């Protein structure tokens, strides 16, 4: 992004004057929480391939999995940790075997978690506040003793009684936690509340703060960005937003919002997002919706005549401007259909090697609209047929000297 582009785009908007973010880190949990999506199971080879791309892109932390889960999972996490240059993280409950498995896997960071909301304490962990606090402190102390970076997550933090959340944060911070993650485990937080929660947790720890947002109400990306705005150093994300239930904050959305809207250089190679999205879509078998922000097929596609005409003249008329297809490894497309105007038809004809008159463009456009309204997508073959029917000159249009 060119210097000052985001500020220019938001000239006069509160975002430019209120949202002061100096830096932001990305913790990718595609291989852990992403794989916990229903009906998703990555093979060893899948995990290695996805981790390699994440590493090459400059992702700050890769949560490679849950080492104690199985021998295959342990092997995958162990080998990813050995192969990646970036920080590799393994997940662990506040259980001795979990922590030891993560340490034995050779990860750079152990992510320890325990439920702290009353509903999960009673009906998931079947434990008490005192017992969970004691076990959490012991787990964090063990990771710290091993000299490995430690993150602690008070699971379901957004539904945890504030006084107990503060108590837990203080206890594990004193035990040596380097990071406190704030998980919105069931996606009930709002951006304003997330900002307040980050500030609240920051009052009870000197550890760095991280946020983990679920998308049950479609607010995961907004909540993640709000957490960063409020002082969190890092956001947990997954590629294409895959994860438990409705998923997590999407990596491509959070990174591009930070890069393009806020003007932050995250250090992530954003030009590989479409490639990475396609890889995860293939390996997870979770389809990416056409209208998915950043990486969806329609993200930079235009059919409406007014929009297409504007974009042909200047892409910033009906695209964000601060985010271009080139920035994420995508291509702009002008789709022909029911809403198509003459500008798109002329562009398609010329690119196909035709030299139409204005009258011929209008005639082909009429046929395109009619076909699109009754048959759907207008393919290149259909355009060729219409051009032939209208007897458009098939001479090539030369862009420069012969």
Short mmCIF file of C-alpha atoms in Angstrom, two decimals:
data_model
loop_
_atom_site.label_atom_id
_atom_site.label_comp_id
_atom_site.label_asym_id
_atom_site.label_seq_id
_atom_site.Cartn_x
_atom_site.Cartn_y
_atom_site.Cartn_z
CA UNK A 1 0.00 0.00 0.00
CA UNK A 2 1.30 3.46 -0.85
CA UNK A 3 2.21 5.71 2.10
CA UNK A 4 -0.77 7.62 3.46
CA UNK A 5 -3.28 5.84 1.23
CA UNK A 6 -5.49 4.73 4.10
CA UNK A 7 -5.49 8.21 5.65
CA UNK A 8 -6.44 9.77 2.32
CA UNK A 9 -9.26 7.29 1.86
CA UNK A 10 -10.69 8.04 5.30
CA UNK A 11 -10.13 11.78 5.26
CA UNK A 12 -12.71 13.28 7.61
CA UNK A 13 -13.72 9.88 8.98
CA UNK A 14 -13.34 9.01 12.68
CA UNK A 15 -11.26 5.95 11.83
CA UNK A 16 -8.40 8.17 10.69
CA UNK A 17 -8.26 10.16 13.90
CA UNK A 18 -9.43 7.72 16.58
CA UNK A 19 -8.03 4.33 15.57
CA UNK A 20 -4.37 4.57 16.49
CA UNK A 21 -2.71 1.18 15.96
CA UNK A 22 1.05 0.98 15.79
CA UNK A 23 1.53 -2.75 15.33
CA UNK A 24 -0.38 -6.01 15.16
CA UNK A 25 0.60 -9.68 15.19
CA UNK A 26 -1.23 -12.61 13.63
CA UNK A 27 -1.68 -15.97 15.39
CA UNK A 28 -3.04 -18.50 12.90
CA UNK A 29 -5.10 -21.36 14.33
CA UNK A 30 -6.26 -22.94 11.06
CA UNK A 31 -4.50 -26.20 11.91
CA UNK A 32 -6.00 -26.36 15.40
CA UNK A 33 -9.32 -24.54 15.82
CA UNK A 34 -9.85 -24.54 12.07
CA UNK A 35 -9.57 -28.31 12.02
CA UNK A 36 -12.12 -28.50 14.84
CA UNK A 37 -14.78 -27.43 12.35
CA UNK A 38 -17.35 -30.17 11.94
CA UNK A 39 -16.44 -32.66 9.19
CA UNK A 40 -12.89 -31.31 8.79
CA UNK A 41 -9.83 -33.50 9.25
CA UNK A 42 -6.40 -32.56 7.94
CA UNK A 43 -3.91 -35.28 7.08
CA UNK A 44 -0.28 -35.04 8.10
CA UNK A 45 0.57 -33.90 4.56
CA UNK A 46 -2.24 -31.30 4.62
CA UNK A 47 -0.92 -29.79 7.83
CA UNK A 48 2.66 -29.65 6.58
CA UNK A 49 1.62 -28.03 3.30
CA UNK A 50 -0.61 -25.39 4.91
CA UNK A 51 1.97 -24.65 7.62
CA UNK A 52 4.68 -24.17 4.98
CA UNK A 53 2.65 -21.49 3.18
CA UNK A 54 1.74 -19.75 6.45
CA UNK A 55 5.42 -19.74 7.39
CA UNK A 56 6.53 -18.39 4.03
CA UNK A 57 3.92 -15.63 4.27
CA UNK A 58 5.40 -14.39 7.54
CA UNK A 59 2.64 -15.46 9.95
CA UNK A 60 3.81 -14.61 13.48
CA UNK A 61 2.50 -17.74 15.20
CA UNK A 62 1.20 -21.02 13.77
CA UNK A 63 -0.88 -23.09 16.18
CA UNK A 64 -0.08 -26.47 14.67
CA UNK A 65 -2.42 -28.62 16.72
CA UNK A 66 -3.15 -30.46 19.95
CA UNK A 67 -0.14 -32.78 20.49
CA UNK A 68 -1.69 -35.04 23.14
CA UNK A 69 -4.64 -35.86 20.89
CA UNK A 70 -2.97 -38.73 19.02
CA UNK A 71 0.38 -40.03 17.84
CA UNK A 72 -0.32 -38.69 14.36
CA UNK A 73 -1.18 -35.26 15.74
CA UNK A 74 1.97 -35.26 17.88
CA UNK A 75 4.09 -36.15 14.87
CA UNK A 76 2.55 -33.42 12.73
CA UNK A 77 3.05 -30.74 15.39
CA UNK A 78 6.60 -31.95 16.09
CA UNK A 79 7.58 -31.90 12.41
CA UNK A 80 5.98 -28.51 11.75
CA UNK A 81 7.85 -27.08 14.73
CA UNK A 82 11.09 -28.43 13.30
CA UNK A 83 10.45 -27.17 9.78
CA UNK A 84 9.09 -23.65 10.32
CA UNK A 85 11.09 -20.52 10.99
CA UNK A 86 8.21 -18.78 12.73
CA UNK A 87 6.87 -19.48 16.23
CA UNK A 88 4.97 -22.78 16.35
CA UNK A 89 2.43 -23.34 19.11
CA UNK A 90 0.85 -26.46 20.60
CA UNK A 91 -2.40 -26.55 22.58
CA UNK A 92 -2.74 -28.08 26.06
CA UNK A 93 -5.45 -28.39 28.66
CA UNK A 94 -4.47 -27.80 32.28
CA UNK A 95 -3.55 -31.47 32.42
CA UNK A 96 -0.02 -32.73 33.03
CA UNK A 97 0.00 -35.14 30.08
CA UNK A 98 -1.18 -32.38 27.72
CA UNK A 99 1.53 -29.98 28.81
CA UNK A 100 4.26 -32.61 28.61
CA UNK A 101 3.13 -33.71 25.16
CA UNK A 102 3.30 -30.12 23.90
CA UNK A 103 6.76 -29.65 25.40
CA UNK A 104 7.96 -32.96 23.97
CA UNK A 105 6.72 -31.89 20.54
CA UNK A 106 9.34 -29.16 20.59
CA UNK A 107 7.02 -26.23 20.08
CA UNK A 108 8.13 -22.64 20.71
CA UNK A 109 4.93 -21.79 22.57
CA UNK A 110 2.45 -23.79 24.64
CA UNK A 111 -1.12 -22.52 24.66
CA UNK A 112 -2.73 -23.61 27.94
CA UNK A 113 -6.47 -23.22 28.37
CA UNK A 114 -9.15 -23.79 31.00
CA UNK A 115 -12.81 -22.86 31.26
CA UNK A 116 -13.59 -19.94 33.53
CA UNK A 117 -17.29 -19.23 32.95
CA UNK A 118 -19.62 -20.78 35.52
CA UNK A 119 -21.63 -22.65 32.91
CA UNK A 120 -18.55 -24.34 31.46
CA UNK A 121 -17.00 -24.98 34.86
CA UNK A 122 -20.15 -26.78 36.00
CA UNK A 123 -21.27 -28.57 32.88
CA UNK A 124 -18.11 -29.03 30.80
CA UNK A 125 -15.14 -29.28 33.15
CA UNK A 126 -17.24 -30.49 36.11
CA UNK A 127 -14.90 -28.59 38.38
CA UNK A 128 -14.73 -25.58 40.68
CA UNK A 129 -13.18 -22.16 40.40
CA UNK A 130 -10.54 -22.98 43.01
CA UNK A 131 -9.57 -26.25 41.37
CA UNK A 132 -9.30 -24.75 37.90
CA UNK A 133 -7.25 -21.83 39.15
CA UNK A 134 -4.83 -24.18 40.93
CA UNK A 135 -4.44 -26.45 37.90
CA UNK A 136 -4.00 -23.47 35.59
CA UNK A 137 -1.23 -22.02 37.73
CA UNK A 138 0.54 -25.39 37.86
CA UNK A 139 0.34 -25.81 34.08
CA UNK A 140 1.68 -22.33 33.40
CA UNK A 141 4.47 -22.81 35.93
CA UNK A 142 5.52 -26.03 34.20
CA UNK A 143 5.73 -24.34 30.79
CA UNK A 144 7.63 -21.40 32.25
CA UNK A 145 9.99 -23.78 34.05
CA UNK A 146 10.75 -25.47 30.73
CA UNK A 147 11.77 -22.10 29.28
CA UNK A 148 9.03 -22.14 26.63
CA UNK A 149 6.80 -19.19 25.81
CA UNK A 150 3.39 -19.61 27.46
CA UNK A 151 -0.06 -18.38 26.50
CA UNK A 152 -3.01 -18.83 28.83
CA UNK A 153 -6.65 -18.73 27.74
CA UNK A 154 -9.49 -18.31 30.24
CA UNK A 155 -11.95 -20.09 27.95
CA UNK A 156 -15.34 -18.41 27.57
CA UNK A 157 -13.85 -15.20 28.94
CA UNK A 158 -16.67 -13.10 27.52
CA UNK A 159 -19.17 -14.96 29.73
CA UNK A 160 -16.91 -15.13 32.79
CA UNK A 161 -17.74 -13.18 35.95
CA UNK A 162 -15.36 -10.17 35.83
CA UNK A 163 -13.96 -10.55 39.35
CA UNK A 164 -13.03 -14.19 38.74
CA UNK A 165 -11.60 -13.38 35.31
CA UNK A 166 -9.36 -10.76 36.94
CA UNK A 167 -8.35 -13.27 39.62
CA UNK A 168 -7.42 -15.90 37.03
CA UNK A 169 -5.49 -13.44 34.89
CA UNK A 170 -3.49 -12.23 37.88
CA UNK A 171 -2.77 -15.77 39.07
CA UNK A 172 -1.46 -17.14 35.77
CA UNK A 173 0.44 -13.93 35.07
CA UNK A 174 2.28 -14.31 38.38
CA UNK A 175 2.95 -17.94 37.44
CA UNK A 176 4.79 -16.86 34.30
CA UNK A 177 2.30 -16.51 31.45
CA UNK A 178 3.75 -14.45 28.61
CA UNK A 179 0.41 -14.05 26.86
CA UNK A 180 -3.18 -13.78 28.02
CA UNK A 181 -5.64 -14.72 25.33
CA UNK A 182 -9.21 -13.43 25.57
CA UNK A 183 -11.47 -16.02 23.94
CA UNK A 184 -14.98 -15.12 22.81
CA UNK A 185 -15.66 -18.83 22.77
CA UNK A 186 -19.30 -18.73 21.68
CA UNK A 187 -19.19 -15.53 19.67
CA UNK A 188 -21.42 -13.36 21.88
CA UNK A 189 -19.12 -10.37 22.21
CA UNK A 190 -19.55 -7.03 20.46
CA UNK A 191 -16.74 -4.77 19.23
CA UNK A 192 -17.34 -2.20 21.98
CA UNK A 193 -17.39 -4.88 24.66
CA UNK A 194 -14.24 -6.51 23.26
CA UNK A 195 -12.41 -3.23 23.48
CA UNK A 196 -13.52 -2.78 27.08
CA UNK A 197 -12.51 -6.36 27.94
CA UNK A 198 -9.01 -5.90 26.52
CA UNK A 199 -8.60 -2.79 28.64
CA UNK A 200 -9.96 -4.60 31.69
CA UNK A 201 -7.61 -7.56 31.30
CA UNK A 202 -4.72 -5.16 30.70
CA UNK A 203 -5.31 -3.68 34.14
CA UNK A 204 -4.62 -7.10 35.71
CA UNK A 205 -1.56 -8.30 33.81
CA UNK A 206 1.76 -7.21 32.36
CA UNK A 207 1.57 -10.04 29.83
CA UNK A 208 0.84 -9.32 26.19
CA UNK A 209 -2.83 -9.65 25.23
CA UNK A 210 -4.28 -11.70 22.40
CA UNK A 211 -7.90 -12.08 21.25
CA UNK A 212 -9.71 -15.13 19.86
CA UNK A 213 -13.08 -14.35 18.28
CA UNK A 214 -15.80 -16.70 17.03
CA UNK A 215 -18.27 -15.78 14.32
CA UNK A 216 -21.64 -16.99 15.61
CA UNK A 217 -23.18 -13.56 14.99
CA UNK A 218 -20.90 -12.50 12.16
CA UNK A 219 -18.83 -10.19 14.36
CA UNK A 220 -15.55 -12.11 14.62
CA UNK A 221 -13.49 -9.90 12.33
CA UNK A 222 -14.90 -6.71 13.84
CA UNK A 223 -14.25 -8.02 17.35
CA UNK A 224 -10.68 -9.01 16.49
CA UNK A 225 -9.94 -5.57 15.04
CA UNK A 226 -11.63 -3.89 18.01
CA UNK A 227 -9.38 -5.90 20.32
CA UNK A 228 -6.30 -4.68 18.44
CA UNK A 229 -7.62 -1.10 18.56
CA UNK A 230 -7.98 -1.36 22.34
CA UNK A 231 -4.41 -2.52 22.86
CA UNK A 232 -4.26 -6.25 22.17
CA UNK A 233 -0.96 -7.10 20.52
CA UNK A 234 -2.25 -10.05 18.56
CA UNK A 235 -5.36 -11.60 17.02
CA UNK A 236 -6.07 -15.29 16.51
CA UNK A 237 -7.45 -16.09 13.08
CA UNK A 238 -8.06 -18.97 10.69
CA UNK A 239 -7.89 -19.11 6.92
CA UNK A 240 -11.34 -18.69 5.33
CA UNK A 241 -12.67 -18.29 8.88
CA UNK A 242 -13.06 -22.06 9.37
CA UNK A 243 -13.43 -23.38 12.91
CA UNK A 244 -15.94 -24.48 15.52
CA UNK A 245 -19.59 -23.88 14.53
CA UNK A 246 -19.66 -20.69 12.41
CA UNK A 247 -15.89 -20.40 12.61
CA UNK A 248 -13.30 -17.85 13.64
CA UNK A 249 -12.17 -14.41 12.59
CA UNK A 250 -10.91 -14.93 9.04
CA UNK A 251 -7.17 -14.45 8.56
CA UNK A 252 -7.55 -12.70 5.21
CA UNK A 253 -10.21 -10.31 6.55
CA UNK A 254 -8.37 -9.31 9.71
CA UNK A 255 -5.01 -8.85 7.98
CA UNK A 256 -6.41 -6.85 5.07
CA UNK A 257 -8.49 -4.65 7.41
CA UNK A 258 -5.34 -3.88 9.40
CA UNK A 259 -3.20 -3.39 6.30
CA UNK A 260 -5.61 -1.47 4.09
CA UNK A 261 -8.03 0.32 6.40
CA UNK A 262 -5.64 1.10 9.24
CA UNK A 263 -2.43 1.33 7.22
CA UNK A 264 -0.46 -1.13 9.37
CA UNK A 265 2.36 -3.20 7.91
CA UNK A 266 1.72 -6.57 9.54
CA UNK A 267 4.65 -8.16 7.76
CA UNK A 268 2.34 -10.72 6.16
CA UNK A 269 2.76 -11.43 2.44
CA UNK A 270 -0.83 -10.68 1.52
CA UNK A 271 -0.31 -11.48 -2.17
CA UNK A 272 -0.64 -15.19 -1.33
CA UNK A 273 -4.05 -15.03 0.35
CA UNK A 274 -6.03 -16.34 -2.64
CA UNK A 275 -3.53 -19.18 -3.04
CA UNK A 276 -3.70 -20.01 0.68
CA UNK A 277 -7.49 -19.77 0.71
CA UNK A 278 -7.74 -22.18 -2.21
CA UNK A 279 -5.36 -24.62 -0.53
CA UNK A 280 -7.35 -24.63 2.72
CA UNK A 281 -10.63 -24.88 0.82
CA UNK A 282 -9.32 -27.95 -1.00
CA UNK A 283 -7.85 -29.68 2.04
CA UNK A 284 -10.73 -28.88 4.42
CA UNK A 285 -13.47 -29.42 1.83
CA UNK A 286 -15.20 -26.32 3.23
CA UNK A 287 -16.31 -24.25 0.26
CA UNK A 288 -15.51 -20.55 0.12
CA UNK A 289 -18.71 -18.56 -0.60
CA UNK A 290 -18.59 -16.45 -3.75
CA UNK A 291 -19.26 -13.32 -1.72
CA UNK A 292 -16.57 -14.06 0.86
CA UNK A 293 -14.59 -10.86 1.59
CA UNK A 294 -11.07 -10.66 0.17
CA UNK A 295 -10.83 -14.16 -1.34
CA UNK A 296 -14.32 -14.94 -2.63
CA UNK A 297 -14.89 -15.30 -6.38
CA UNK A 298 -17.04 -12.15 -6.36
CA UNK A 299 -14.72 -10.01 -4.20
CA UNK A 300 -13.38 -8.18 -7.27
CA UNK A 301 -16.03 -9.13 -9.82
CA UNK A 302 -18.45 -6.70 -11.44
CA UNK A 303 -21.63 -7.27 -13.46
CA UNK A 304 -23.82 -4.20 -12.91
CA UNK A 305 -23.48 -1.81 -15.80
CA UNK A 306 -22.97 1.30 -13.65
CA UNK A 307 -20.39 -0.39 -11.44
CA UNK A 308 -18.50 -2.03 -14.29
CA UNK A 309 -18.37 1.20 -16.28
CA UNK A 310 -17.01 3.03 -13.26
CA UNK A 311 -14.38 0.41 -12.49
CA UNK A 312 -13.23 0.27 -16.11
CA UNK A 313 -12.65 4.02 -15.89
CA UNK A 314 -11.16 3.99 -12.37
CA UNK A 315 -11.17 0.92 -10.11
CA UNK A 316 -11.60 3.07 -7.01
CA UNK A 317 -15.10 4.12 -8.05
CA UNK A 318 -16.68 0.83 -6.92
CA UNK A 319 -13.86 -0.99 -5.11
CA UNK A 320 -12.25 -0.05 -1.78
CA UNK A 321 -9.20 1.40 -3.53
CA UNK A 322 -7.04 0.73 -0.50
CA UNK A 323 -7.35 -2.99 -1.27
CA UNK A 324 -6.73 -4.09 -4.83
CA UNK A 325 -6.96 -7.60 -6.31
CA UNK A 326 -3.19 -7.59 -6.83
CA UNK A 327 -2.63 -7.09 -3.10
CA UNK A 328 -4.26 -10.43 -2.28
CA UNK A 329 -3.28 -12.44 -5.34
CA UNK A 330 -6.67 -12.13 -7.05
CA UNK A 331 -7.77 -10.90 -10.48
CA UNK A 332 -10.49 -8.42 -11.31
CA UNK A 333 -13.34 -9.81 -13.38
CA UNK A 334 -16.13 -8.27 -15.42
CA UNK A 335 -18.98 -10.76 -15.53
CA UNK A 336 -21.58 -10.69 -18.28
CA UNK A 337 -25.20 -11.27 -17.33
CA UNK A 338 -28.61 -9.75 -16.77
CA UNK A 339 -27.20 -6.50 -15.31
CA UNK A 340 -24.42 -5.98 -17.84
CA UNK A 341 -23.93 -2.65 -19.60
CA UNK A 342 -22.29 -1.73 -22.87
CA UNK A 343 -18.90 -0.92 -21.31
CA UNK A 344 -18.39 -4.50 -20.15
CA UNK A 345 -19.62 -5.93 -23.44
CA UNK A 346 -17.25 -3.72 -25.42
CA UNK A 347 -14.38 -4.73 -23.13
CA UNK A 348 -15.14 -8.44 -23.53
CA UNK A 349 -15.47 -8.17 -27.32
CA UNK A 350 -12.22 -6.29 -27.74
CA UNK A 351 -10.35 -8.67 -25.46
CA UNK A 352 -11.73 -11.55 -27.53
CA UNK A 353 -10.31 -10.00 -30.69
CA UNK A 354 -13.32 -8.17 -32.08
CA UNK A 355 -13.60 -4.59 -33.33
CA UNK A 356 -17.27 -3.74 -32.76
CA UNK A 357 -19.13 -0.61 -33.70
CA UNK A 358 -21.21 1.17 -31.05
CA UNK A 359 -24.39 -0.20 -32.62
CA UNK A 360 -23.02 -3.75 -32.55
CA UNK A 361 -22.02 -3.36 -28.90
CA UNK A 362 -25.57 -2.27 -28.05
CA UNK A 363 -27.04 -5.22 -29.96
CA UNK A 364 -24.74 -7.76 -28.30
CA UNK A 365 -25.47 -6.16 -24.91
CA UNK A 366 -29.20 -6.60 -25.48
CA UNK A 367 -28.70 -10.29 -26.24
CA UNK A 368 -26.39 -10.71 -23.23
CA UNK A 369 -29.00 -9.18 -20.91
CA UNK A 370 -31.76 -11.37 -22.27
CA UNK A 371 -29.66 -14.51 -22.05
CA UNK A 372 -28.49 -13.65 -18.55
CA UNK A 373 -32.07 -13.13 -17.36
CA UNK A 374 -33.24 -16.51 -18.61
CA UNK A 375 -30.20 -18.79 -18.79
CA UNK A 376 -27.75 -17.43 -16.18
CA UNK A 377 -24.02 -16.96 -16.71
CA UNK A 378 -22.91 -15.70 -20.08
CA UNK A 379 -19.79 -17.59 -21.12
CA UNK A 380 -17.14 -16.60 -23.66
CA UNK A 381 -18.64 -19.10 -26.08
CA UNK A 382 -22.04 -17.42 -25.81
CA UNK A 383 -20.47 -14.01 -26.44
CA UNK A 384 -18.74 -15.40 -29.54
CA UNK A 385 -22.08 -16.71 -30.79
CA UNK A 386 -23.75 -13.34 -30.30
CA UNK A 387 -20.86 -11.55 -31.99
CA UNK A 388 -21.16 -13.90 -34.95
CA UNK A 389 -24.93 -13.37 -35.14
CA UNK A 390 -24.46 -9.60 -35.13
CA UNK A 391 -21.63 -9.98 -37.69
CA UNK A 392 -19.03 -8.14 -35.62
CA UNK A 393 -15.71 -7.67 -37.41
CA UNK A 394 -13.29 -10.32 -36.13
CA UNK A 395 -10.17 -8.26 -36.83
CA UNK A 396 -7.80 -8.05 -33.87
CA UNK A 397 -7.50 -4.70 -32.09
CA UNK A 398 -3.83 -3.80 -31.80
CA UNK A 399 -2.77 -2.06 -28.59
CA UNK A 400 0.43 -0.64 -30.08
CA UNK A 401 2.51 -0.42 -33.25
CA UNK A 402 2.49 -3.47 -35.53
#
